[in-house]
GROMACS .gro file of C-alpha atoms in nm:
model
  481
    1MET     CA    1  -0.571  -9.642  -1.434
    2ALA     CA    2  -0.896  -9.454  -1.488
    3SER     CA    3  -0.905  -9.322  -1.132
    4GLU     CA    4  -0.542  -9.209  -1.152
    5ALA     CA    5  -0.608  -9.016  -1.475
    6ALA     CA    6  -0.908  -8.845  -1.320
    7GLY     CA    7  -0.699  -8.729  -1.025
    8LEU     CA    8  -0.437  -8.577  -1.255
    9ALA     CA    9  -0.707  -8.388  -1.448
   10ARG     CA   10  -0.853  -8.246  -1.129
   11ARG     CA   11  -0.510  -8.126  -1.012
   12ALA     CA   12  -0.445  -7.961  -1.352
   13ARG     CA   13  -0.777  -7.779  -1.339
   14ARG     CA   14  -0.695  -7.645  -0.994
   15ARG     CA   15  -0.360  -7.509  -1.116
   16VAL     CA   16  -0.507  -7.324  -1.417
   17ARG     CA   17  -0.829  -7.140  -1.356
   18VAL     CA   18  -0.978  -6.876  -1.582
   19VAL     CA   19  -1.071  -6.562  -1.384
   20HIS     CA   20  -1.286  -6.289  -1.535
   21PRO     CA   21  -1.152  -5.937  -1.481
   22ALA     CA   22  -1.470  -5.823  -1.307
   23ALA     CA   23  -1.444  -6.113  -1.063
   24ALA     CA   24  -1.076  -6.040  -0.996
   25HIS     CA   25  -1.150  -5.687  -0.873
   26THR     CA   26  -1.145  -5.631  -0.501
   27ARG     CA   27  -1.267  -5.315  -0.325
   28SER     CA   28  -0.973  -5.082  -0.256
   29ALA     CA   29  -0.931  -4.815   0.014
   30GLU     CA   30  -0.935  -4.547  -0.254
   31ASP     CA   31  -1.278  -4.658  -0.380
   32TRP     CA   32  -1.402  -4.667  -0.022
   33TRP     CA   33  -1.298  -4.306   0.038
   34TRP     CA   34  -1.436  -4.204  -0.301
   35ASP     CA   35  -1.779  -4.346  -0.225
   36ARG     CA   36  -1.763  -4.214   0.130
   37LEU     CA   37  -1.682  -3.849   0.041
   38ALA     CA   38  -1.881  -3.810  -0.280
   39PRO     CA   39  -2.139  -4.090  -0.314
   40SER     CA   40  -2.343  -4.119  -0.626
   41GLY     CA   41  -2.631  -3.872  -0.630
   42SER     CA   42  -2.491  -3.650  -0.353
   43GLY     CA   43  -2.433  -3.348  -0.577
   44TYR     CA   44  -2.054  -3.351  -0.520
   45HIS     CA   45  -1.761  -3.494  -0.708
   46LEU     CA   46  -1.393  -3.552  -0.632
   47LEU     CA   47  -1.081  -3.433  -0.808
   48GLN     CA   48  -0.758  -3.616  -0.732
   49SER     CA   49  -0.396  -3.514  -0.776
   50ASP     CA   50  -0.068  -3.651  -0.651
   51SER     CA   51  -0.090  -3.476  -0.315
   52MET     CA   52  -0.450  -3.369  -0.255
   53LEU     CA   53  -0.813  -3.470  -0.291
   54LEU     CA   54  -1.070  -3.196  -0.359
   55VAL     CA   55  -1.443  -3.228  -0.287
   56LEU     CA   56  -1.625  -2.993  -0.525
   57PRO     CA   57  -1.996  -2.920  -0.574
   58GLY     CA   58  -2.174  -3.026  -0.889
   59PRO     CA   59  -2.164  -3.343  -1.100
   60GLY     CA   60  -1.824  -3.456  -1.211
   61PRO     CA   61  -1.715  -3.642  -1.524
   62ALA     CA   62  -1.895  -3.977  -1.529
   63ARG     CA   63  -1.613  -4.176  -1.680
   64LEU     CA   64  -1.341  -4.095  -1.423
   65ARG     CA   65  -1.423  -4.368  -1.170
   66ALA     CA   66  -1.460  -4.637  -1.437
   67GLN     CA   67  -1.128  -4.529  -1.591
   68ARG     CA   68  -0.948  -4.561  -1.259
   69ARG     CA   69  -1.092  -4.906  -1.190
   70ALA     CA   70  -1.011  -5.029  -1.542
   71ALA     CA   71  -0.654  -4.902  -1.506
   72ARG     CA   72  -0.608  -5.083  -1.175
   73GLN     CA   73  -0.748  -5.406  -1.319
   74ALA     CA   74  -0.517  -5.385  -1.618
   75ARG     CA   75  -0.213  -5.331  -1.395
   76ARG     CA   76  -0.316  -5.625  -1.174
   77LEU     CA   77  -0.363  -5.861  -1.469
   78ARG     CA   78  -0.031  -5.757  -1.627
   79SER     CA   79   0.168  -5.791  -1.308
   80PRO     CA   80   0.442  -6.061  -1.318
   81GLY     CA   81   0.364  -6.388  -1.142
   82SER     CA   82  -0.010  -6.358  -1.182
   83ARG     CA   83  -0.183  -6.688  -1.247
   84ALA     CA   84  -0.496  -6.534  -1.386
   85VAL     CA   85  -0.569  -6.575  -1.754
   86GLU     CA   86  -0.674  -6.252  -1.921
   87ALA     CA   87  -1.012  -6.249  -2.082
   88LYS     CA   88  -1.032  -6.198  -2.453
   89PRO     CA   89  -1.086  -5.830  -2.527
   90SER     CA   90  -1.413  -5.723  -2.674
   91SER     CA   91  -1.426  -5.666  -3.044
   92ALA     CA   92  -1.626  -5.342  -3.004
   93PRO     CA   93  -1.405  -5.034  -3.074
   94THR     CA   94  -1.354  -4.800  -2.778
   95PRO     CA   95  -1.429  -4.432  -2.840
   96LEU     CA   96  -1.135  -4.193  -2.851
   97GLN     CA   97  -1.101  -3.984  -2.533
   98GLU     CA   98  -0.934  -3.645  -2.502
   99PRO     CA   99  -0.634  -3.629  -2.266
  100ASP     CA  100  -0.715  -3.520  -1.911
  101PRO     CA  101  -0.588  -3.159  -1.869
  102GLY     CA  102  -0.535  -3.206  -1.496
  103TRP     CA  103  -0.717  -3.099  -1.182
  104GLY     CA  104  -0.591  -2.740  -1.209
  105ASP     CA  105  -0.811  -2.673  -1.511
  106ARG     CA  106  -1.115  -2.825  -1.341
  107VAL     CA  107  -1.104  -2.612  -1.022
  108PRO     CA  108  -1.374  -2.341  -1.041
  109LEU     CA  109  -1.245  -1.989  -1.100
  110GLU     CA  110  -1.413  -1.862  -0.782
  111ILE     CA  111  -1.219  -2.107  -0.566
  112LEU     CA  112  -0.889  -2.017  -0.735
  113LEU     CA  113  -0.957  -1.648  -0.673
  114GLN     CA  114  -1.014  -1.711  -0.303
  115ILE     CA  115  -0.692  -1.913  -0.274
  116PHE     CA  116  -0.489  -1.660  -0.473
  117GLY     CA  117  -0.643  -1.376  -0.271
  118LEU     CA  118  -0.515  -1.523   0.055
  119LEU     CA  119  -0.164  -1.556  -0.085
  120VAL     CA  120  -0.168  -1.205  -0.232
  121ALA     CA  121  -0.291  -1.056   0.097
  122ALA     CA  122   0.002  -1.218   0.277
  123ASP     CA  123   0.290  -1.164   0.032
  124GLY     CA  124   0.162  -0.931  -0.242
  125PRO     CA  125   0.085  -1.009  -0.606
  126ILE     CA  126   0.451  -1.025  -0.713
  127PRO     CA  127   0.618  -1.267  -0.773
  128PHE     CA  128   0.340  -1.519  -0.698
  129LEU     CA  129   0.087  -1.413  -0.963
  130GLY     CA  130   0.357  -1.397  -1.230
  131ARG     CA  131   0.458  -1.755  -1.161
  132ALA     CA  132   0.103  -1.884  -1.121
  133ALA     CA  133   0.005  -1.738  -1.458
  134ARG     CA  134   0.247  -1.980  -1.629
  135VAL     CA  135   0.092  -2.298  -1.484
  136CYS     CA  136  -0.211  -2.336  -1.711
  137ARG     CA  137  -0.479  -2.134  -1.886
  138ARG     CA  138  -0.717  -2.143  -1.591
  139TRP     CA  139  -0.449  -2.017  -1.351
  140ASN     CA  140  -0.350  -1.748  -1.600
  141GLU     CA  141  -0.711  -1.633  -1.613
  142ALA     CA  142  -0.732  -1.622  -1.235
  143ALA     CA  143  -0.396  -1.444  -1.193
  144SER     CA  144  -0.504  -1.161  -1.423
  145GLN     CA  145  -0.825  -1.074  -1.236
  146PRO     CA  146  -0.838  -0.705  -1.132
  147ALA     CA  147  -0.939  -0.795  -0.776
  148LEU     CA  148  -0.590  -0.938  -0.715
  149TRP     CA  149  -0.406  -0.629  -0.846
  150HIS     CA  150  -0.541  -0.353  -0.620
  151THR     CA  151  -0.223  -0.318  -0.409
  152LEU     CA  152   0.136  -0.361  -0.526
  153THR     CA  153   0.471  -0.308  -0.351
  154LEU     CA  154   0.790  -0.322  -0.558
  155SER     CA  155   1.137  -0.337  -0.407
  156PRO     CA  156   1.417  -0.410  -0.658
  157PRO     CA  157   1.666  -0.673  -0.534
  158LEU     CA  158   1.973  -0.472  -0.635
  159VAL     CA  159   2.128  -0.380  -0.299
  160GLY     CA  160   2.461  -0.547  -0.224
  161ARG     CA  161   2.511  -0.703  -0.567
  162PRO     CA  162   2.824  -0.666  -0.778
  163ALA     CA  163   2.816  -0.407  -1.054
  164LYS     CA  164   2.784  -0.663  -1.334
  165THR     CA  165   2.514  -0.864  -1.160
  166GLY     CA  166   2.331  -0.549  -1.054
  167ALA     CA  167   2.322  -0.418  -1.410
  168LYS     CA  168   2.179  -0.747  -1.534
  169ALA     CA  169   1.915  -0.751  -1.261
  170GLU     CA  170   1.823  -0.388  -1.332
  171LYS     CA  171   1.780  -0.466  -1.702
  172LYS     CA  172   1.553  -0.756  -1.613
  173LEU     CA  173   1.357  -0.532  -1.377
  174LEU     CA  174   1.313  -0.272  -1.649
  175SER     CA  175   1.177  -0.530  -1.893
  176SER     CA  176   0.934  -0.651  -1.628
  177LEU     CA  177   0.816  -0.295  -1.566
  178GLU     CA  178   0.762  -0.237  -1.937
  179TRP     CA  179   0.526  -0.534  -1.941
  180LEU     CA  180   0.355  -0.469  -1.607
  181MET     CA  181   0.273  -0.104  -1.669
  182PRO     CA  182   0.035  -0.151  -1.965
  183ASN     CA  183  -0.095  -0.494  -1.859
  184ARG     CA  184  -0.138  -0.476  -1.480
  185PHE     CA  185  -0.083  -0.119  -1.353
  186SER     CA  186  -0.413  -0.005  -1.504
  187GLN     CA  187  -0.589  -0.205  -1.230
  188LEU     CA  188  -0.387  -0.068  -0.937
  189GLN     CA  189  -0.534   0.137  -0.655
  190ARG     CA  190  -0.223   0.149  -0.432
  191LEU     CA  191   0.139   0.144  -0.554
  192THR     CA  192   0.448   0.154  -0.331
  193LEU     CA  193   0.808   0.169  -0.458
  194ILE     CA  194   1.069   0.110  -0.184
  195HIS     CA  195   1.448   0.162  -0.202
  196TRP     CA  196   1.458   0.252  -0.570
  197LYS     CA  197   1.777   0.408  -0.707
  198SER     CA  198   1.663   0.450  -1.067
  199GLN     CA  199   1.363   0.400  -1.295
  200VAL     CA  200   1.155   0.620  -1.063
  201HIS     CA  201   1.099   0.870  -1.342
  202LEU     CA  202   0.978   0.592  -1.573
  203VAL     CA  203   0.712   0.478  -1.327
  204LEU     CA  204   0.594   0.829  -1.238
  205LYS     CA  205   0.579   0.935  -1.601
  206GLY     CA  206   0.370   0.642  -1.712
  207SER     CA  207   0.006   0.739  -1.763
  208CYS     CA  208  -0.122   0.389  -1.698
  209CYS     CA  209  -0.287   0.406  -1.354
  210PRO     CA  210  -0.630   0.568  -1.399
  211GLN     CA  211  -0.766   0.402  -1.082
  212LEU     CA  212  -0.464   0.472  -0.859
  213GLN     CA  213  -0.555   0.628  -0.524
  214VAL     CA  214  -0.232   0.593  -0.322
  215LEU     CA  215   0.122   0.636  -0.461
  216GLU     CA  216   0.427   0.610  -0.236
  217VAL     CA  217   0.786   0.628  -0.359
  218SER     CA  218   1.069   0.595  -0.108
  219THR     CA  219   1.438   0.580  -0.193
  220GLY     CA  220   1.550   0.511   0.164
  221LEU     CA  221   1.837   0.678   0.346
  222ASN     CA  222   2.205   0.707   0.247
  223HIS     CA  223   2.140   0.621  -0.115
  224ASN     CA  224   2.302   0.798  -0.410
  225ILE     CA  225   1.984   0.874  -0.595
  226ILE     CA  226   2.000   0.982  -0.958
  227PRO     CA  227   1.843   1.333  -0.977
  228PHE     CA  228   1.543   1.366  -1.206
  229GLN     CA  229   1.272   1.614  -1.298
  230LEU     CA  230   0.937   1.527  -1.146
  231PRO     CA  231   0.683   1.471  -1.428
  232ILE     CA  232   0.405   1.653  -1.244
  233GLU     CA  233   0.174   1.715  -1.538
  234ALA     CA  234   0.208   1.358  -1.672
  235LEU     CA  235   0.136   1.221  -1.324
  236GLN     CA  236  -0.176   1.435  -1.295
  237LYS     CA  237  -0.306   1.315  -1.630
  238GLY     CA  238  -0.226   0.949  -1.563
  239CYS     CA  239  -0.365   0.936  -1.207
  240PRO     CA  240  -0.674   1.160  -1.190
  241GLN     CA  241  -0.817   0.981  -0.884
  242LEU     CA  242  -0.505   1.011  -0.668
  243GLN     CA  243  -0.584   1.082  -0.302
  244VAL     CA  244  -0.248   1.020  -0.129
  245LEU     CA  245   0.091   1.112  -0.278
  246ARG     CA  246   0.409   1.038  -0.081
  247LEU     CA  247   0.746   1.109  -0.245
  248LEU     CA  248   1.010   1.053   0.024
  249ASN     CA  249   1.381   1.144  -0.003
  250LEU     CA  250   1.365   1.207  -0.377
  251THR     CA  251   1.626   1.431  -0.539
  252TRP     CA  252   1.451   1.659  -0.785
  253LEU     CA  253   1.611   1.889  -1.038
  254PRO     CA  254   1.471   2.240  -1.080
  255LYS     CA  255   1.277   2.317  -1.394
  256PRO     CA  256   1.504   2.435  -1.679
  257SER     CA  257   1.491   2.811  -1.721
  258GLY     CA  258   1.323   2.956  -2.027
  259ARG     CA  259   1.071   2.673  -2.070
  260ALA     CA  260   0.706   2.759  -2.016
  261MET     CA  261   0.514   2.480  -1.845
  262THR     CA  262   0.149   2.426  -1.932
  263PRO     CA  263  -0.048   2.372  -1.610
  264GLY     CA  264  -0.177   2.020  -1.570
  265PRO     CA  265  -0.526   1.917  -1.461
  266GLY     CA  266  -0.415   1.895  -1.097
  267PHE     CA  267  -0.520   1.639  -0.838
  268PRO     CA  268  -0.882   1.728  -0.759
  269SER     CA  269  -0.919   1.443  -0.507
  270LEU     CA  270  -0.583   1.479  -0.332
  271GLU     CA  271  -0.605   1.476   0.049
  272GLU     CA  272  -0.244   1.402   0.153
  273LEU     CA  273   0.085   1.524   0.006
  274CYS     CA  274   0.417   1.425   0.162
  275LEU     CA  275   0.744   1.555   0.017
  276ALA     CA  276   0.962   1.498   0.324
  277SER     CA  277   1.334   1.468   0.267
  278SER     CA  278   1.640   1.417   0.486
  279THR     CA  279   1.876   1.561   0.223
  280CYS     CA  280   1.890   1.873   0.009
  281SER     CA  281   1.551   1.935  -0.149
  282PHE     CA  282   1.490   2.143  -0.460
  283VAL     CA  283   1.114   2.166  -0.399
  284SER     CA  284   1.021   2.532  -0.438
  285ASN     CA  285   0.706   2.740  -0.425
  286GLU     CA  286   0.673   2.700  -0.802
  287VAL     CA  287   0.689   2.319  -0.783
  288LEU     CA  288   0.443   2.311  -0.495
  289GLY     CA  289   0.204   2.538  -0.686
  290ARG     CA  290   0.215   2.308  -0.989
  291LEU     CA  291   0.137   2.011  -0.767
  292LEU     CA  292  -0.150   2.163  -0.568
  293HIS     CA  293  -0.308   2.423  -0.794
  294GLY     CA  294  -0.615   2.199  -0.835
  295SER     CA  295  -0.632   2.038  -0.489
  296PRO     CA  296  -0.886   2.226  -0.273
  297HIS     CA  297  -0.948   1.937  -0.032
  298LEU     CA  298  -0.597   1.884   0.105
  299ARG     CA  299  -0.593   1.769   0.468
  300LEU     CA  300  -0.227   1.675   0.527
  301LEU     CA  301   0.079   1.860   0.394
  302ASP     CA  302   0.423   1.729   0.492
  303LEU     CA  303   0.714   1.947   0.374
  304ARG     CA  304   0.979   1.851   0.628
  305GLY     CA  305   1.324   1.932   0.492
  306CYS     CA  306   1.190   2.155   0.213
  307ALA     CA  307   1.377   2.472   0.309
  308ARG     CA  308   1.287   2.657  -0.013
  309ILE     CA  309   0.916   2.665   0.067
  310THR     CA  310   0.812   3.002   0.211
  311PRO     CA  311   0.499   3.104   0.407
  312ALA     CA  312   0.392   3.323   0.116
  313GLY     CA  313   0.398   3.024  -0.118
  314LEU     CA  314   0.190   2.820   0.126
  315HIS     CA  315  -0.059   3.102   0.173
  316ASP     CA  316  -0.131   3.111  -0.201
  317LEU     CA  317  -0.233   2.745  -0.215
  318PRO     CA  318  -0.600   2.676  -0.296
  319CYS     CA  319  -0.645   2.463   0.018
  320GLN     CA  320  -0.958   2.588   0.188
  321GLY     CA  321  -0.935   2.755   0.523
  322GLN     CA  322  -0.976   3.109   0.650
  323CYS     CA  323  -1.030   3.222   1.007
  324PHE     CA  324  -1.179   3.528   1.176
  325LEU     CA  325  -0.914   3.754   1.323
  326GLY     CA  326  -1.108   3.953   1.578
  327GLY     CA  327  -0.976   3.909   1.930
  328ARG     CA  328  -0.919   4.176   2.188
  329GLY     CA  329  -0.960   4.525   2.054
  330ALA     CA  330  -1.093   4.407   1.719
  331GLY     CA  331  -1.468   4.391   1.731
  332GLY     CA  332  -1.547   4.344   2.098
  333MET     CA  333  -1.453   4.118   2.384
  334GLN     CA  334  -1.300   3.782   2.320
  335GLY     CA  335  -1.561   3.507   2.300
  336SER     CA  336  -1.834   3.716   2.138
  337LEU     CA  337  -1.979   3.564   1.821
  338PRO     CA  338  -1.920   3.742   1.492
  339THR     CA  339  -2.221   3.869   1.306
  340GLN     CA  340  -2.292   3.824   0.937
  341SER     CA  341  -2.259   4.198   0.880
  342SER     CA  342  -1.910   4.219   1.033
  343TYR     CA  343  -1.757   3.899   0.883
  344PRO     CA  344  -1.815   3.749   0.539
  345LEU     CA  345  -1.920   3.388   0.500
  346VAL     CA  346  -1.624   3.165   0.427
  347SER     CA  347  -1.590   2.805   0.320
  348PRO     CA  348  -1.514   2.552   0.596
  349PRO     CA  349  -1.143   2.494   0.666
  350GLU     CA  350  -0.978   2.180   0.537
  351LEU     CA  351  -0.606   2.155   0.620
  352GLU     CA  352  -0.559   1.963   0.946
  353GLN     CA  353  -0.188   1.866   0.954
  354LEU     CA  354   0.099   2.091   0.846
  355TYR     CA  355   0.462   1.981   0.889
  356LEU     CA  356   0.735   2.234   0.806
  357GLY     CA  357   1.011   2.106   1.032
  358LEU     CA  358   1.375   2.148   0.929
  359TYR     CA  359   1.625   1.905   1.079
  360ASP     CA  360   2.006   1.921   1.067
  361MET     CA  361   2.009   2.234   0.853
  362SER     CA  362   2.365   2.364   0.829
  363ASP     CA  363   2.283   2.698   0.665
  364ARG     CA  364   2.012   2.879   0.860
  365LEU     CA  365   2.098   3.222   0.720
  366THR     CA  366   1.877   3.163   0.416
  367LEU     CA  367   1.567   3.074   0.619
  368ALA     CA  368   1.274   3.315   0.628
  369LYS     CA  369   1.267   3.535   0.936
  370GLU     CA  370   0.903   3.638   0.905
  371GLY     CA  371   0.579   3.524   0.746
  372SER     CA  372   0.455   3.259   0.992
  373PRO     CA  373   0.129   3.452   1.066
  374LEU     CA  374   0.024   3.386   0.706
  375LEU     CA  375  -0.001   3.015   0.792
  376THR     CA  376  -0.191   3.032   1.120
  377GLN     CA  377  -0.427   3.307   1.006
  378LYS     CA  378  -0.542   3.088   0.717
  379TRP     CA  379  -0.577   2.752   0.896
  380CYS     CA  380  -0.605   2.826   1.271
  381HIS     CA  381  -0.957   2.680   1.292
  382SER     CA  382  -0.874   2.348   1.128
  383LEU     CA  383  -0.512   2.273   1.224
  384ARG     CA  384  -0.478   1.975   1.456
  385GLU     CA  385  -0.101   1.931   1.418
  386LEU     CA  386   0.156   2.202   1.341
  387ASP     CA  387   0.532   2.148   1.310
  388LEU     CA  388   0.757   2.457   1.286
  389SER     CA  389   1.072   2.297   1.431
  390GLY     CA  390   1.401   2.441   1.308
  391GLN     CA  391   1.244   2.740   1.135
  392GLY     CA  392   1.416   3.079   1.165
  393PHE     CA  393   1.116   3.298   1.243
  394SER     CA  394   1.184   3.581   1.487
  395GLU     CA  395   1.034   3.611   1.836
  396LYS     CA  396   0.789   3.880   1.726
  397ASP     CA  397   0.684   3.686   1.417
  398LEU     CA  398   0.611   3.369   1.617
  399GLU     CA  399   0.420   3.570   1.874
  400GLN     CA  400   0.191   3.710   1.603
  401ALA     CA  401   0.152   3.366   1.444
  402LEU     CA  402   0.055   3.182   1.762
  403ALA     CA  403  -0.169   3.467   1.869
  404ALA     CA  404  -0.413   3.348   1.603
  405PHE     CA  405  -0.497   3.052   1.829
  406SER     CA  406  -0.561   3.274   2.132
  407GLY     CA  407  -0.727   3.568   1.961
  408THR     CA  408  -0.985   3.383   1.751
  409LEU     CA  409  -1.354   3.465   1.774
  410GLY     CA  410  -1.642   3.233   1.700
  411CYS     CA  411  -1.463   2.917   1.807
  412SER     CA  412  -1.551   2.756   2.140
  413GLN     CA  413  -1.286   2.484   2.117
  414LEU     CA  414  -0.979   2.492   1.899
  415ALA     CA  415  -0.869   2.175   1.720
  416LEU     CA  416  -0.494   2.210   1.787
  417CYS     CA  417  -0.363   1.905   1.974
  418SER     CA  418   0.005   1.884   1.864
  419LEU     CA  419   0.256   2.170   1.837
  420ASN     CA  420   0.627   2.125   1.761
  421LEU     CA  421   0.839   2.437   1.823
  422ARG     CA  422   1.173   2.262   1.867
  423GLY     CA  423   1.474   2.488   1.798
  424THR     CA  424   1.266   2.803   1.739
  425ARG     CA  425   1.288   3.144   1.906
  426VAL     CA  426   0.952   3.119   2.082
  427THR     CA  427   0.924   3.313   2.409
  428PRO     CA  428   0.771   3.207   2.745
  429GLY     CA  429   0.482   3.452   2.708
  430THR     CA  430   0.391   3.314   2.364
  431VAL     CA  431   0.401   2.953   2.486
  432SER     CA  432   0.188   3.020   2.793
  433SER     CA  433  -0.067   3.205   2.581
  434VAL     CA  434  -0.110   2.922   2.331
  435ILE     CA  435  -0.136   2.658   2.608
  436SER     CA  436  -0.407   2.860   2.783
  437SER     CA  437  -0.603   2.898   2.460
  438CYS     CA  438  -0.578   2.534   2.346
  439PRO     CA  439  -0.713   2.305   2.621
  440GLY     CA  440  -0.692   2.004   2.389
  441LEU     CA  441  -0.315   2.028   2.347
  442LEU     CA  442  -0.170   1.677   2.391
  443TYR     CA  443   0.187   1.724   2.262
  444LEU     CA  444   0.421   2.020   2.291
  445ASN     CA  445   0.789   2.011   2.192
  446LEU     CA  446   1.006   2.290   2.329
  447GLU     CA  447   1.347   2.126   2.298
  448SER     CA  448   1.642   2.356   2.214
  449CYS     CA  449   1.428   2.670   2.235
  450ARG     CA  450   1.693   2.929   2.326
  451CYS     CA  451   1.452   3.187   2.469
  452LEU     CA  452   1.296   2.957   2.731
  453PRO     CA  453   1.421   2.877   3.083
  454ARG     CA  454   1.664   2.589   3.098
  455GLY     CA  455   1.441   2.345   3.288
  456LEU     CA  456   1.151   2.377   3.043
  457LYS     CA  457   1.332   2.290   2.719
  458GLN     CA  458   1.179   1.946   2.671
  459ALA     CA  459   0.894   1.760   2.505
  460TYR     CA  460   0.558   1.727   2.683
  461ARG     CA  461   0.355   1.427   2.573
  462CYS     CA  462   0.029   1.433   2.770
  463PRO     CA  463  -0.218   1.696   2.899
  464GLU     CA  464  -0.083   1.673   3.253
  465GLU     CA  465   0.272   1.749   3.139
  466VAL     CA  466   0.152   2.037   2.922
  467GLN     CA  467  -0.036   2.189   3.218
  468TRP     CA  468   0.271   2.149   3.436
  469CYS     CA  469   0.472   2.342   3.176
  470LEU     CA  470   0.210   2.618   3.185
  471GLU     CA  471   0.235   2.647   3.562
  472GLN     CA  472   0.613   2.671   3.549
  473LEU     CA  473   0.598   2.934   3.277
  474LEU     CA  474   0.347   3.147   3.470
  475THR     CA  475   0.568   3.142   3.778
  476SER     CA  476   0.877   3.237   3.577
  477LEU     CA  477   0.712   3.530   3.398
  478PRO     CA  478   0.766   3.873   3.557
  479SER     CA  479   0.459   4.010   3.733
  480PRO     CA  480   0.295   4.308   3.562
  481SER     CA  481   0.381   4.642   3.721
   0.00000   0.00000   0.00000
């Protein structure tokens, strides 16, 4: 009997065995990776989320690893079917711990800026930064850094929507602009608005971009744009550092009569102005003067489609540039250097690209017939590209204008490399003279020039083709008697 009772006791003890929680713990794969990637004393710590594991420099919170192990032990001891007997909890009170805000708040700001910068460089700051700012305080701080708001492109998603939906989306866009302009636009250096039908005046009028250097507004083609008055003076005050201004296909209203306009501060740093339009343009000499009255360093002026601009209005601009007009019969043989006594000292020329082409103009009776010499006489030394396509200047007027390139003293090599005379009344003698005087000419467009021989009305796109055109012109010209 005694031996049988002892055997039952031994079997009972084997069935029920008290296991201490520390002894029940087994080393998991997670702990192995944790110790492998950021061992104690290495100067690194790990941050874990549902889908990633970050290795970050610096000491991490000391209690994280112990918390994870304690949580796994508690889940193992509470799991159904476990035969282990839980140890009696300690009577010592545990200190209260603040809730873990998540790994997003613990990522250093410098790392977030690098990650956000890659995304902004690929897709722009909107809509990503707006959504990221709502994740947590740390992300909001990173999303508002000025380094991420240097370049912005806005294209309203209103094309192809029904009228009701489009009105709702436009109202939402307007509310977003009202918040972005005072809070984010002050940090912009480059702003591009593409395919905008409305709200252009609101953006241009806002004086909230003191650091803006490039502004481009494009309404696209075949859009019914709402006409507006360009807020020139407000734009000059709000963007004093502007260097590039491109306003493409905008429909401007003329200034109301009887209202005196106070001149604005101008754009002292402006180097490029583009007002090209494929439709009717109301840009006049007065508007152009208001835009450029304080821009002496302009290098590119694109006025394609602006039929109301005249050579006299361009000549009065403050853009630097004045050439010597000696030539044959005016101060000696061509190629002789001017002396200080015969020519005054002038400031170096600035304007390098001038585009005055007119395309698909139905009414050519209102175009200026003369005045082109005012342009070439002022900028013949500096012009690299000149576009006069579609202009109505007479044969004699164009001859005098282009003679500035062949009758210039004090210049061993002219800068002109591109000349577009498409649809003008230029003559063979004028073309041959300008080709001979400009050895660096790389592009010459003579399409639809009614005064040229039929086989030469084409575009020449390399020096060899330009020289071939010169040879053909010289053979077609009548020999002097």
